[in-house]
Short mmCIF file of C-alpha atoms in Angstrom, two decimals:
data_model
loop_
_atom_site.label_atom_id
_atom_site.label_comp_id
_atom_site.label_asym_id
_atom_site.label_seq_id
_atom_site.Cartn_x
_atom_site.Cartn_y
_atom_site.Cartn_z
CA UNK A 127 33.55 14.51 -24.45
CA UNK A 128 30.91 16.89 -23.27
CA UNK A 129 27.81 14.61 -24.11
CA UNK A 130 29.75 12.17 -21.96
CA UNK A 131 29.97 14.41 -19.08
CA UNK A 132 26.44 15.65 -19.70
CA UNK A 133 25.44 11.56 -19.75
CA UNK A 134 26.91 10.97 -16.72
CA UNK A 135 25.37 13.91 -14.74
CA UNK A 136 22.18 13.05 -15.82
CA UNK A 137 22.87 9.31 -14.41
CA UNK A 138 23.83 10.94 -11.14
CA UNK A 139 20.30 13.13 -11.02
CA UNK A 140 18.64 10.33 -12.01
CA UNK A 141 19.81 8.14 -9.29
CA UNK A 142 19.67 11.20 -6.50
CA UNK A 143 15.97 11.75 -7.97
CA UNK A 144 14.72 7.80 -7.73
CA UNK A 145 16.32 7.31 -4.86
CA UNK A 146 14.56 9.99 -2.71
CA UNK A 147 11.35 8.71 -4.80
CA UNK A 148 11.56 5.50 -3.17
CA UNK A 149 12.22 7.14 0.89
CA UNK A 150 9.18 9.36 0.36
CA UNK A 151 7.41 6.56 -0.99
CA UNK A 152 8.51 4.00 1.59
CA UNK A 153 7.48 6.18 4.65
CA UNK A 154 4.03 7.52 2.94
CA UNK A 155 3.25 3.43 2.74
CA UNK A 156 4.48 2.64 5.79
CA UNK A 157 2.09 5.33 7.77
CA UNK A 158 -0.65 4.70 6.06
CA UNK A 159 -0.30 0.85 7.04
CA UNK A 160 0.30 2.07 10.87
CA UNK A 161 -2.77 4.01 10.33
CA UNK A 162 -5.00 1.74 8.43
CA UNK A 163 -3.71 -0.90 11.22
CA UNK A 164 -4.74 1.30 14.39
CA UNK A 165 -8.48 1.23 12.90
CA UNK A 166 -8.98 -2.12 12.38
CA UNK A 167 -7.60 -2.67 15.85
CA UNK A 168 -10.23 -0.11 17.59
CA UNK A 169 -13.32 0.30 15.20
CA UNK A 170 -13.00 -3.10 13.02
CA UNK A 171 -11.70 -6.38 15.10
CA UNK A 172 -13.61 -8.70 16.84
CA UNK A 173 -13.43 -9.82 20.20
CA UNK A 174 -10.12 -11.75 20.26
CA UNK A 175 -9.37 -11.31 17.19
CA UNK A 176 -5.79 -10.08 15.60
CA UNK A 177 -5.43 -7.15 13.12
CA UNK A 178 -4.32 -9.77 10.34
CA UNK A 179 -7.38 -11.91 10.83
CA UNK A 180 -9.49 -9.40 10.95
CA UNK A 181 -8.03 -7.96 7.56
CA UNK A 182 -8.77 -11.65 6.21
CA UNK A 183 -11.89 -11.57 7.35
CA UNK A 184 -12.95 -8.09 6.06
CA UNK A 185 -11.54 -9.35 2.64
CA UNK A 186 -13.63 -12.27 2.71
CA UNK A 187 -16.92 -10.64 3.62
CA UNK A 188 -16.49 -8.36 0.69
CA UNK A 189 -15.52 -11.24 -1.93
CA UNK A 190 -18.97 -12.83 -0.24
CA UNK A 191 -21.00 -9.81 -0.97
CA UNK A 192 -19.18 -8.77 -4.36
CA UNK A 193 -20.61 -12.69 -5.59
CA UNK A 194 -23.46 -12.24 -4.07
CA UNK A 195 -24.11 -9.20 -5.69
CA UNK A 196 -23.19 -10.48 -9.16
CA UNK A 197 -25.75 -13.34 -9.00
CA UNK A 198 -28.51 -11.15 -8.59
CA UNK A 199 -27.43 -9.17 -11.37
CA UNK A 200 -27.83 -12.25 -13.69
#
C-alpha cells in the first residue's frame, strides 16, 4: 500500500515537473524566434523581401558556400 501511494506521488511530480518543463521551454523558443525574426527584418532582408524569404534565402547561400567549400577541399 505505501509503494502505491509513493508510485502515485511520484506520477503527480513527474507530471507537475514536465509540464512546467514544456511552458519554460515553449516561451524561451518562442522569444528567441521573435528575436531572431526582428533581425532579419532590420539588419538581414532585402528590399521587398519577407522575413521567411529571407530565412530561405540565408539558408540557401550557406548550403551554396558549405558545397562550395567542400569542392575545394577535394
Amino acid at each position: 500500500m505505501a509503494k502505491s501511494k509513493l508510485i502515485k506521488a511520484n506520477e503527480k511530480i513527474t507530471e507537475k515537473v514536465t509540464g512546467a518543463f514544456g511552458k519554460v521551454q515553449d516561451s524561451v523558443v518562442g522569444g528567441y524566434s521573435k528575436i531572431e525574426d526582428k533581425f532579419v527584418d532590420q539588419y538581414l532582408t532585402k528590399d521587398g523581401e519577407s522575413i521567411a524569404d529571407a530565412k530561405a534565402r540565408l539558408k540557401q547561400e550557406q548550403a551554396d558556400r558549405k558545397a562550395k567549400q567542400d569542392l575545394h577541399k577535394q
